[in-house]
GROMACS .gro file of C-alpha atoms in nm:
model
  447
    1MET     CA    1  -0.740  -6.375  -8.939
    2LYS     CA    2  -0.743  -6.791  -8.910
    3HIS     CA    3  -1.085  -6.741  -9.135
    4ILE     CA    4  -0.897  -6.493  -9.373
    5LEU     CA    5  -0.597  -6.798  -9.398
    6SER     CA    6  -0.895  -7.024  -9.440
    7ILE     CA    7  -1.172  -6.905  -9.703
    8GLY     CA    8  -0.789  -6.809  -9.871
    9LEU     CA    9  -0.709  -7.192  -9.891
   10ILE     CA   10  -1.021  -7.271 -10.037
   11ILE     CA   11  -0.956  -6.973 -10.312
   12LEU     CA   12  -0.610  -7.190 -10.383
   13CYS     CA   13  -0.749  -7.516 -10.419
   14PHE     CA   14  -1.054  -7.382 -10.598
   15HIS     CA   15  -0.812  -7.222 -10.849
   16THR     CA   16  -0.564  -7.538 -10.831
   17THR     CA   17  -0.861  -7.715 -10.938
   18VAL     CA   18  -1.031  -7.557 -11.197
   19LYS     CA   19  -0.661  -7.547 -11.317
   20ALA     CA   20  -0.633  -7.926 -11.264
   21ALA     CA   21  -0.895  -8.038 -11.514
   22ASP     CA   22  -0.799  -7.814 -11.782
   23THR     CA   23  -0.472  -7.910 -11.874
   24LEU     CA   24  -0.499  -8.109 -12.174
   25LYS     CA   25  -0.350  -8.455 -12.112
   26VAL     CA   26  -0.384  -8.836 -12.372
   27CYS     CA   27  -0.364  -9.170 -12.321
   28SER     CA   28  -0.307  -9.434 -12.565
   29PHE     CA   29  -0.487  -9.770 -12.568
   30ASP     CA   30  -0.399 -10.088 -12.712
   31VAL     CA   31  -0.550 -10.410 -12.706
   32ASP     CA   32  -0.514 -10.762 -12.929
   33ALA     CA   33  -0.840 -10.839 -13.163
   34THR     CA   34  -0.708 -11.092 -13.329
   35PRO     CA   35  -0.993 -11.362 -13.286
   36PRO     CA   36  -0.868 -11.711 -13.198
   37VAL     CA   37  -0.835 -11.952 -13.487
   38GLY     CA   38  -1.195 -12.145 -13.543
   39THR     CA   39  -1.356 -11.828 -13.567
   40ALA     CA   40  -1.539 -11.697 -13.838
   41LEU     CA   41  -1.386 -11.382 -13.994
   42VAL     CA   42  -1.599 -11.213 -14.240
   43TYR     CA   43  -1.558 -11.466 -14.530
   44ASP     CA   44  -1.393 -11.728 -14.415
   45LYS     CA   45  -1.307 -11.963 -14.123
   46MET     CA   46  -1.012 -11.841 -13.940
   47THR     CA   47  -0.766 -12.142 -13.945
   48ASN     CA   48  -0.397 -11.879 -13.864
   49SER     CA   49  -0.272 -11.577 -13.748
   50TRP     CA   50  -0.006 -11.342 -13.872
   51ASP     CA   51   0.315 -11.215 -13.807
   52GLN     CA   52   0.043 -10.902 -13.687
   53SER     CA   53  -0.182 -10.952 -13.458
   54LEU     CA   54  -0.494 -10.785 -13.546
   55ARG     CA   55  -0.538 -10.451 -13.343
   56ALA     CA   56  -0.745 -10.229 -13.136
   57LYS     CA   57  -0.570  -9.911 -13.099
   58GLY     CA   58  -0.691  -9.558 -12.961
   59ILE     CA   59  -0.615  -9.266 -12.767
   60ILE     CA   60  -0.829  -9.053 -12.486
   61LEU     CA   61  -0.782  -8.640 -12.485
   62THR     CA   62  -0.869  -8.503 -12.080
   63GLY     CA   63  -0.909  -8.178 -12.040
   64ALA     CA   64  -1.151  -8.050 -12.317
   65GLY     CA   65  -1.425  -8.074 -12.160
   66LYS     CA   66  -1.589  -8.467 -12.141
   67PRO     CA   67  -1.324  -8.634 -12.252
   68ILE     CA   68  -1.248  -8.734 -12.705
   69VAL     CA   69  -1.197  -9.140 -12.773
   70LEU     CA   70  -1.051  -9.226 -13.120
   71CYS     CA   71  -1.028  -9.563 -13.221
   72ALA     CA   72  -0.870  -9.742 -13.455
   73ILE     CA   73  -0.953 -10.139 -13.501
   74ASP     CA   74  -0.768 -10.374 -13.777
   75TRP     CA   75  -1.134 -10.519 -13.905
   76ILE     CA   76  -1.371 -10.496 -14.181
   77GLY     CA   77  -1.622 -10.290 -14.019
   78ILE     CA   78  -1.823 -10.262 -13.725
   79ALA     CA   79  -2.208 -10.158 -13.755
   80ASN     CA   80  -2.571 -10.106 -13.634
   81GLU     CA   81  -2.585 -10.196 -13.240
   82GLY     CA   82  -2.206 -10.334 -13.310
   83TYR     CA   83  -2.157 -10.029 -13.326
   84ASP     CA   84  -2.318  -9.853 -13.081
   85GLU     CA   85  -2.227 -10.104 -12.771
   86PHE     CA   86  -1.826 -10.043 -12.890
   87ARG     CA   87  -1.915  -9.632 -12.858
   88LYS     CA   88  -2.115  -9.681 -12.522
   89ALA     CA   89  -1.877 -10.004 -12.329
   90MET     CA   90  -1.515  -9.740 -12.444
   91ALA     CA   91  -1.765  -9.441 -12.318
   92GLU     CA   92  -1.834  -9.514 -11.956
   93ALA     CA   93  -1.474  -9.660 -11.973
   94ALA     CA   94  -1.342  -9.300 -12.062
   95GLY     CA   95  -1.649  -9.092 -11.856
   96THR     CA   96  -1.752  -8.949 -12.121
   97THR     CA   97  -2.083  -8.967 -12.392
   98PRO     CA   98  -2.092  -9.246 -12.666
   99ASP     CA   99  -2.120  -8.887 -12.903
  100ARG     CA  100  -1.759  -8.860 -12.812
  101VAL     CA  101  -1.613  -9.188 -12.886
  102ALA     CA  102  -1.505  -9.198 -13.311
  103LEU     CA  103  -1.455  -9.574 -13.395
  104HIS     CA  104  -1.295  -9.661 -13.673
  105ALA     CA  105  -1.223  -9.961 -13.862
  106LEU     CA  106  -0.902 -10.020 -14.055
  107HIS     CA  107  -1.125 -10.199 -14.358
  108GLN     CA  108  -0.861 -10.536 -14.472
  109HIS     CA  109  -1.066 -10.821 -14.579
  110ASP     CA  110  -0.896 -11.048 -14.370
  111ALA     CA  111  -1.058 -11.003 -14.027
  112PRO     CA  112  -1.356 -10.960 -13.778
  113VAL     CA  113  -1.717 -10.798 -13.940
  114CYS     CA  114  -1.895 -10.693 -13.618
  115ASP     CA  115  -2.263 -10.675 -13.598
  116PHE     CA  116  -2.452 -10.748 -13.315
  117GLY     CA  117  -2.800 -10.665 -13.525
  118ALA     CA  118  -2.683 -10.858 -13.790
  119GLU     CA  119  -2.599 -11.149 -13.522
  120GLN     CA  120  -2.925 -11.108 -13.375
  121TRP     CA  121  -3.172 -11.064 -13.725
  122LEU     CA  122  -3.063 -11.360 -13.873
  123LYS     CA  123  -3.057 -11.594 -13.575
  124LYS     CA  124  -3.432 -11.471 -13.605
  125GLU     CA  125  -3.459 -11.579 -13.898
  126GLY     CA  126  -3.344 -11.906 -13.859
  127MET     CA  127  -3.042 -11.842 -14.041
  128ASN     CA  128  -2.648 -11.907 -13.946
  129PRO     CA  129  -2.491 -11.572 -13.849
  130GLN     CA  130  -2.111 -11.701 -13.988
  131GLY     CA  131  -1.913 -11.413 -13.879
  132PHE     CA  132  -2.112 -11.192 -13.726
  133GLU     CA  133  -2.178 -11.418 -13.416
  134GLY     CA  134  -2.067 -11.210 -13.158
  135THR     CA  135  -1.899 -11.369 -12.849
  136PHE     CA  136  -1.546 -11.239 -12.940
  137ALA     CA  137  -1.685 -10.908 -13.020
  138ARG     CA  138  -1.819 -10.899 -12.737
  139GLU     CA  139  -1.417 -10.986 -12.572
  140VAL     CA  140  -1.231 -10.708 -12.728
  141ILE     CA  141  -1.531 -10.456 -12.593
  142SER     CA  142  -1.425 -10.549 -12.276
  143ARG     CA  143  -1.013 -10.583 -12.363
  144LEU     CA  144  -1.075 -10.208 -12.402
  145LYS     CA  145  -1.258 -10.083 -12.126
  146VAL     CA  146  -0.972 -10.316 -11.940
  147ALA     CA  147  -0.729 -10.153 -12.143
  148MET     CA  148  -0.891  -9.745 -12.143
  149THR     CA  149  -0.995  -9.783 -11.735
  150GLY     CA  150  -0.598  -9.803 -11.707
  151ALA     CA  151  -0.460  -9.591 -11.939
  152LEU     CA  152  -0.623  -9.275 -11.798
  153LYS     CA  153  -0.390  -9.319 -11.487
  154ASN     CA  154  -0.126  -9.271 -11.697
  155ALA     CA  155  -0.269  -8.924 -11.884
  156GLN     CA  156  -0.008  -8.732 -12.001
  157PRO     CA  157   0.017  -8.362 -12.077
  158VAL     CA  158  -0.006  -8.215 -12.412
  159THR     CA  159   0.169  -7.859 -12.487
  160HIS     CA  160   0.174  -7.904 -12.878
  161ILE     CA  161   0.051  -8.104 -13.209
  162GLY     CA  162   0.251  -8.191 -13.487
  163LEU     CA  163   0.096  -8.152 -13.783
  164GLY     CA  164   0.227  -8.341 -14.136
  165LYS     CA  165   0.165  -8.410 -14.510
  166ALA     CA  166   0.306  -8.537 -14.751
  167GLU     CA  167   0.235  -8.786 -15.098
  168VAL     CA  168   0.224  -9.065 -15.186
  169TYR     CA  169   0.392  -9.279 -15.446
  170LYS     CA  170   0.224  -9.528 -15.639
  171VAL     CA  171  -0.028  -9.751 -15.366
  172ALA     CA  172  -0.370  -9.545 -15.490
  173SER     CA  173  -0.589  -9.576 -15.815
  174ASN     CA  174  -0.883  -9.502 -15.853
  175ARG     CA  175  -1.151  -9.819 -15.895
  176ARG     CA  176  -1.400  -9.696 -16.072
  177ILE     CA  177  -1.313  -9.729 -16.481
  178LEU     CA  178  -1.561  -9.502 -16.761
  179GLY     CA  179  -1.608  -9.538 -17.058
  180ASP     CA  180  -1.727  -9.281 -17.342
  181ASP     CA  181  -2.080  -9.274 -17.263
  182LYS     CA  182  -1.948  -9.185 -16.885
  183LYS     CA  183  -2.054  -9.555 -16.792
  184VAL     CA  184  -1.874  -9.796 -16.545
  185ILE     CA  185  -1.682 -10.042 -16.797
  186ALA     CA  186  -1.447 -10.234 -16.542
  187SER     CA  187  -1.370 -10.214 -16.197
  188ARG     CA  188  -1.022 -10.205 -16.073
  189THR     CA  189  -1.022 -10.410 -15.781
  190SER     CA  190  -0.769 -10.408 -15.517
  191ALA     CA  191  -0.563 -10.673 -15.681
  192THR     CA  192  -0.640 -10.606 -16.047
  193LYS     CA  193  -0.520 -10.980 -16.255
  194ASP     CA  194  -0.583 -10.771 -16.622
  195SER     CA  195  -0.293 -10.555 -16.714
  196GLY     CA  196  -0.465 -10.348 -16.940
  197ILE     CA  197  -0.742 -10.197 -16.651
  198ARG     CA  198  -0.406 -10.195 -16.434
  199ALA     CA  199  -0.254  -9.959 -16.791
  200ARG     CA  200  -0.522  -9.687 -16.674
  201PRO     CA  201  -0.489  -9.343 -16.512
  202GLU     CA  202  -0.455  -9.322 -16.169
  203GLY     CA  203  -0.759  -9.115 -16.151
  204LEU     CA  204  -0.922  -8.885 -15.862
  205ILE     CA  205  -0.744  -8.955 -15.592
  206ASP     CA  206  -0.581  -8.860 -15.258
  207PRO     CA  207  -0.267  -8.923 -15.254
  208ILE     CA  208  -0.172  -8.749 -14.973
  209VAL     CA  209  -0.072  -8.915 -14.620
  210SER     CA  210  -0.089  -8.687 -14.315
  211LEU     CA  211   0.008  -8.692 -13.976
  212ILE     CA  212  -0.132  -8.531 -13.612
  213SER     CA  213   0.060  -8.643 -13.374
  214PHE     CA  214   0.053  -8.513 -12.971
  215TRP     CA  215   0.342  -8.398 -12.791
  216ASN     CA  216   0.461  -8.289 -12.395
  217ASN     CA  217   0.694  -8.068 -12.509
  218ASN     CA  218   0.914  -8.273 -12.689
  219LYS     CA  219   0.893  -8.547 -12.673
  220PRO     CA  220   0.584  -8.748 -12.898
  221LEU     CA  221   0.272  -8.927 -12.782
  222ALA     CA  222   0.070  -9.069 -13.038
  223VAL     CA  223   0.089  -9.042 -13.430
  224LEU     CA  224  -0.225  -9.040 -13.620
  225SER     CA  225  -0.238  -9.108 -13.929
  226TYR     CA  226  -0.472  -9.120 -14.217
  227TYR     CA  227  -0.464  -9.229 -14.577
  228ALA     CA  228  -0.744  -9.383 -14.837
  229THR     CA  229  -0.729  -9.627 -14.998
  230HIS     CA  230  -0.931 -10.018 -14.962
  231PRO     CA  231  -0.632 -10.114 -14.787
  232GLN     CA  232  -0.569 -10.515 -14.899
  233SER     CA  233  -0.317 -10.664 -15.103
  234TYR     CA  234  -0.486 -10.968 -15.155
  235TYR     CA  235  -0.764 -11.173 -14.914
  236ARG     CA  236  -0.957 -11.441 -14.827
  237THR     CA  237  -0.706 -11.680 -14.725
  238GLY     CA  238  -0.833 -11.710 -14.369
  239VAL     CA  239  -0.503 -11.601 -14.179
  240ALA     CA  240  -0.578 -11.269 -14.011
  241ASN     CA  241  -0.401 -11.001 -14.067
  242PRO     CA  242  -0.369 -10.569 -14.079
  243ASP     CA  243  -0.205 -10.596 -14.428
  244ILE     CA  244  -0.078 -10.318 -14.574
  245PRO     CA  245  -0.144 -10.015 -14.371
  246GLY     CA  246  -0.076 -10.237 -14.067
  247VAL     CA  247   0.270 -10.321 -14.215
  248ALA     CA  248   0.317  -9.976 -14.212
  249ARG     CA  249   0.203  -9.863 -13.887
  250PHE     CA  250   0.405 -10.161 -13.791
  251PHE     CA  251   0.694  -9.969 -13.954
  252ARG     CA  252   0.676  -9.628 -13.820
  253GLN     CA  253   0.652  -9.767 -13.453
  254LEU     CA  254   0.969  -9.868 -13.479
  255SER     CA  255   1.116  -9.568 -13.606
  256VAL     CA  256   0.894  -9.335 -13.325
  257PRO     CA  257   0.909  -9.602 -13.044
  258ASP     CA  258   0.819  -9.381 -12.712
  259ALA     CA  259   0.456  -9.234 -12.953
  260LEU     CA  260   0.204  -9.499 -13.036
  261HIS     CA  261   0.079  -9.489 -13.361
  262LEU     CA  262  -0.323  -9.525 -13.482
  263HIS     CA  263  -0.430  -9.530 -13.872
  264PHE     CA  264  -0.710  -9.423 -14.029
  265ASN     CA  265  -0.886  -9.522 -14.365
  266GLY     CA  266  -0.983  -9.215 -14.567
  267ALA     CA  267  -1.266  -9.180 -14.758
  268GLY     CA  268  -1.128  -9.486 -14.927
  269GLY     CA  269  -1.443  -9.632 -15.108
  270ASN     CA  270  -1.304  -9.600 -15.480
  271ILE     CA  271  -1.063  -9.592 -15.454
  272THR     CA  272  -0.781  -9.892 -15.444
  273VAL     CA  273  -0.403 -10.074 -15.526
  274GLY     CA  274  -0.527 -10.189 -15.800
  275LYS     CA  275  -0.375  -9.959 -16.037
  276TYR     CA  276   0.004 -10.149 -15.873
  277ASN     CA  277  -0.133 -10.469 -15.725
  278ASP     CA  278  -0.168 -10.792 -15.935
  279GLY     CA  279  -0.194 -10.987 -15.693
  280ALA     CA  280   0.080 -11.125 -15.634
  281LYS     CA  281   0.202 -11.163 -15.231
  282GLU     CA  282   0.486 -11.016 -15.240
  283ASN     CA  283   0.342 -10.642 -15.378
  284ARG     CA  284   0.213 -10.653 -15.013
  285LEU     CA  285   0.581 -10.548 -14.861
  286LEU     CA  286   0.597 -10.339 -15.187
  287LEU     CA  287   0.321 -10.120 -15.124
  288ALA     CA  288   0.370 -10.094 -14.788
  289GLU     CA  289   0.671  -9.928 -14.749
  290ARG     CA  290   0.567  -9.724 -15.032
  291LEU     CA  291   0.299  -9.605 -14.749
  292ALA     CA  292   0.563  -9.601 -14.496
  293ASP     CA  293   0.788  -9.378 -14.698
  294GLY     CA  294   0.534  -9.072 -14.701
  295MET     CA  295   0.479  -9.096 -14.359
  296LEU     CA  296   0.799  -9.156 -14.305
  297ARG     CA  297   0.860  -8.795 -14.481
  298ALA     CA  298   0.500  -8.684 -14.345
  299TRP     CA  299   0.680  -8.706 -13.975
  300GLN     CA  300   0.991  -8.505 -14.121
  301GLN     CA  301   0.784  -8.204 -14.236
  302THR     CA  302   0.604  -8.264 -13.910
  303LYS     CA  303   0.513  -7.887 -13.758
  304LYS     CA  304   0.451  -7.872 -13.470
  305GLU     CA  305   0.229  -7.592 -13.238
  306LYS     CA  306   0.151  -7.542 -12.909
  307ILE     CA  307  -0.163  -7.600 -12.759
  308SER     CA  308  -0.406  -7.602 -12.491
  309ALA     CA  309  -0.791  -7.717 -12.359
  310ALA     CA  310  -0.909  -7.419 -12.531
  311ASP     CA  311  -0.787  -7.462 -12.855
  312VAL     CA  312  -1.019  -7.845 -12.850
  313LYS     CA  313  -1.335  -7.840 -12.975
  314TRP     CA  314  -1.562  -8.145 -13.031
  315GLU     CA  315  -1.846  -8.179 -13.226
  316SER     CA  316  -2.118  -8.446 -13.349
  317LEU     CA  317  -2.478  -8.430 -13.585
  318PRO     CA  318  -2.677  -8.730 -13.555
  319VAL     CA  319  -2.779  -8.744 -13.911
  320ALA     CA  320  -3.057  -8.987 -14.176
  321LEU     CA  321  -2.899  -9.168 -14.465
  322PRO     CA  322  -3.185  -9.192 -14.725
  323ILE     CA  323  -3.241  -9.515 -14.774
  324LYS     CA  324  -3.288  -9.751 -15.146
  325PRO     CA  325  -3.629  -9.861 -15.178
  326SER     CA  326  -3.577 -10.200 -15.255
  327LEU     CA  327  -3.409 -10.290 -14.944
  328ASP     CA  328  -3.725 -10.380 -14.911
  329SER     CA  329  -3.671 -10.675 -15.045
  330LEU     CA  330  -3.327 -10.747 -14.901
  331GLY     CA  331  -3.460 -11.012 -14.621
  332LYS     CA  332  -3.616 -11.231 -14.853
  333LEU     CA  333  -3.262 -11.214 -15.136
  334LEU     CA  334  -3.069 -11.291 -14.775
  335HIS     CA  335  -3.256 -11.628 -14.710
  336ARG     CA  336  -3.202 -11.726 -15.131
  337GLU     CA  337  -2.789 -11.620 -15.181
  338THR     CA  338  -2.493 -11.709 -15.089
  339SER     CA  339  -2.298 -11.702 -14.731
  340VAL     CA  340  -2.071 -11.389 -14.951
  341PHE     CA  341  -2.375 -11.247 -15.007
  342VAL     CA  342  -2.504 -11.264 -14.666
  343ALA     CA  343  -2.156 -11.055 -14.472
  344ASN     CA  344  -2.191 -10.846 -14.712
  345ASN     CA  345  -2.564 -10.684 -14.679
  346ALA     CA  346  -2.712 -10.852 -14.337
  347SER     CA  347  -2.615 -10.491 -14.199
  348LYS     CA  348  -2.804 -10.340 -14.445
  349GLN     CA  349  -3.113 -10.525 -14.379
  350VAL     CA  350  -3.064 -10.411 -13.975
  351PHE     CA  351  -2.983 -10.079 -14.136
  352MET     CA  352  -3.303 -10.036 -14.334
  353GLU     CA  353  -3.452 -10.141 -13.997
  354ARG     CA  354  -3.340  -9.884 -13.733
  355THR     CA  355  -3.346  -9.606 -14.001
  356LYS     CA  356  -3.693  -9.645 -13.990
  357GLN     CA  357  -3.747  -9.621 -13.637
  358GLY     CA  358  -3.544  -9.302 -13.680
  359LYS     CA  359  -3.199  -9.366 -13.587
  360LYS     CA  360  -2.935  -9.185 -13.704
  361VAL     CA  361  -2.535  -9.256 -13.803
  362ASP     CA  362  -2.304  -8.976 -13.637
  363ILE     CA  363  -2.077  -8.749 -13.837
  364SER     CA  364  -1.812  -8.544 -13.573
  365CYS     CA  365  -1.558  -8.317 -13.621
  366LEU     CA  366  -1.265  -8.328 -13.324
  367LYS     CA  367  -1.101  -7.933 -13.416
  368ILE     CA  368  -0.750  -7.908 -13.261
  369GLY     CA  369  -0.571  -7.578 -13.346
  370ASN     CA  370  -0.523  -7.574 -13.690
  371ALA     CA  371  -0.639  -7.906 -13.680
  372ARG     CA  372  -0.972  -8.097 -13.825
  373MET     CA  373  -1.073  -8.411 -13.791
  374VAL     CA  374  -1.371  -8.553 -13.957
  375HIS     CA  375  -1.543  -8.858 -13.886
  376LEU     CA  376  -1.809  -9.042 -14.174
  377PRO     CA  377  -1.943  -9.366 -14.178
  378GLY     CA  378  -1.940  -9.586 -14.407
  379GLU     CA  379  -1.763  -9.682 -14.745
  380CYS     CA  380  -1.706  -9.317 -14.862
  381PHE     CA  381  -1.619  -9.236 -15.210
  382ILE     CA  382  -1.256  -8.970 -15.255
  383GLU     CA  383  -1.474  -8.685 -15.346
  384TYR     CA  384  -1.593  -8.692 -14.999
  385GLN     CA  385  -1.238  -8.609 -14.833
  386LEU     CA  386  -1.166  -8.394 -15.114
  387ALA     CA  387  -1.484  -8.205 -15.005
  388ALA     CA  388  -1.357  -8.126 -14.697
  389LYS     CA  389  -1.005  -7.995 -14.738
  390ALA     CA  390  -1.166  -7.805 -14.997
  391MET     CA  391  -1.390  -7.664 -14.757
  392ARG     CA  392  -1.115  -7.548 -14.530
  393PRO     CA  393  -0.800  -7.480 -14.720
  394ASP     CA  394  -0.681  -7.256 -14.492
  395LEU     CA  395  -0.689  -7.549 -14.211
  396PHE     CA  396  -0.464  -7.946 -14.166
  397VAL     CA  397  -0.796  -8.149 -14.249
  398THR     CA  398  -0.799  -8.524 -14.263
  399VAL     CA  399  -1.075  -8.742 -14.265
  400ALA     CA  400  -1.180  -9.093 -14.119
  401ALA     CA  401  -1.369  -9.300 -14.337
  402TYR     CA  402  -1.557  -9.648 -14.183
  403GLY     CA  403  -1.723  -9.563 -13.867
  404ASP     CA  404  -2.055  -9.803 -13.863
  405TYR     CA  405  -2.058  -9.994 -14.134
  406ALA     CA  406  -2.406 -10.017 -14.203
  407PRO     CA  407  -2.429  -9.800 -14.432
  408GLY     CA  408  -2.201  -9.987 -14.735
  409TYR     CA  409  -2.079  -9.777 -14.979
  410ILE     CA  410  -2.116  -9.381 -15.010
  411GLY     CA  411  -2.094  -9.245 -15.317
  412THR     CA  412  -2.153  -8.936 -15.492
  413ALA     CA  413  -2.518  -8.881 -15.665
  414GLU     CA  414  -2.263  -8.867 -16.045
  415ALA     CA  415  -2.187  -9.214 -15.931
  416TYR     CA  416  -2.560  -9.338 -15.874
  417ASN     CA  417  -2.566  -9.277 -16.272
  418GLU     CA  418  -2.307  -9.476 -16.376
  419GLY     CA  419  -2.378  -9.758 -16.299
  420GLY     CA  420  -2.047 -10.024 -16.097
  421TYR     CA  421  -2.096 -10.217 -15.798
  422GLU     CA  422  -2.037 -10.020 -15.543
  423THR     CA  423  -2.346  -9.802 -15.611
  424GLY     CA  424  -2.600 -10.094 -15.654
  425GLN     CA  425  -2.630 -10.320 -15.426
  426ALA     CA  426  -2.360 -10.299 -15.257
  427SER     CA  427  -2.476  -9.945 -15.092
  428ALA     CA  428  -2.788  -9.912 -14.915
  429VAL     CA  429  -2.806  -9.518 -14.918
  430THR     CA  430  -2.940  -9.304 -15.235
  431ALA     CA  431  -2.762  -9.077 -15.422
  432GLU     CA  432  -2.940  -8.801 -15.215
  433ALA     CA  433  -2.691  -8.846 -14.929
  434GLU     CA  434  -2.397  -8.646 -15.112
  435LYS     CA  435  -2.676  -8.326 -14.964
  436VAL     CA  436  -2.676  -8.462 -14.676
  437LEU     CA  437  -2.315  -8.554 -14.581
  438LEU     CA  438  -2.195  -8.260 -14.782
  439LYS     CA  439  -2.383  -7.990 -14.552
  440ALA     CA  440  -2.317  -8.153 -14.265
  441MET     CA  441  -1.904  -8.185 -14.338
  442ASN     CA  442  -1.974  -7.770 -14.396
  443GLN     CA  443  -2.152  -7.753 -14.088
  444LEU     CA  444  -1.831  -7.909 -13.879
  445LEU     CA  445  -1.602  -7.740 -14.023
  446ARG     CA  446  -1.759  -7.377 -14.052
  447LYS     CA  447  -1.772  -7.321 -13.699
   0.00000   0.00000   0.00000
């Protein structure tokens, strides 16, 4: 009899363990990613911090295999070895592997940049590492590890996800203005002074802001928003700030205070706010309010669906992006060009070297119920985001770009024939990148 009872207890304990392991849970973390005054931002030395600090916000999902980490940081970009080190450290803290960590930058321009490979290359060449000097970035990595380890102790069950979307009015516009010959004749930058260029049609954009929220029954735990545009209203101020999406995110955090709000920048490489912004500083609030209004309406239209750990899947594909042959001469240019050129291109030098060594870039997708969250590198054009949504119109598809920042702009194949800044020196890849990305996205979304 005692023997039978013992077996019964063992079976009960085993059943309880398996059931607990299958419980989907989420926890959130939020650390200060604002560098101290005097630190080199991507383009300028930091002279002051704004009213809002820069943040590194994220969630950890547990219970569906190895933990999954999603993180958005208010920096212009993280590349190469810097991207590797961030993901490695975050994976260790979460008890998972780096390929299950999606790390994305907000990409506003009064902010730090991180690339430990570029830092090492510049020092090796006897050059000033400028904003690539990595002391503070390593401090943020340490902060993230501590925050994530602590967050896991407070993980809460996830019973539902919420899906909502709405149109954002008068924020995004297409950046590249084409002439009758289908060549770029003007660029509608983030702050466009020329009223004639501002008056041009809005162009091809994705006007939708998408929200994915995690719930424990009727309690919201985390809200993820996705919207595609270059996020800055004005910059080169020396004052670190999260700009338009940071302000909008703050408004929404105040409205739903119990849930951490993360914002992911979509495939906005060829999208800016230039049609609706002449650079007047007052426009930052105006544009942020418009984005927040879209977020509010998406929240109001959110529909919840019940989920469990069985509804969660993660897929990751390492891909080799084709590099431009012209990168072979980039090292010489870095020695004689301006500091801004170095800031914009040092990562491409390292990216070229890493690619030649066989290193690849991860494209990944988180699948939860009817939601699909696609994670892309670099400054992808809006066409990639629209293509991802078109691949699965039956599902709720979102896109986060600005993962590994190293490739720079990733245009469509056609865009490389149109000329313009984005597909010139600013892009480290060739037109063949389109085939690689579309194939990877299709493979991830068709499963």
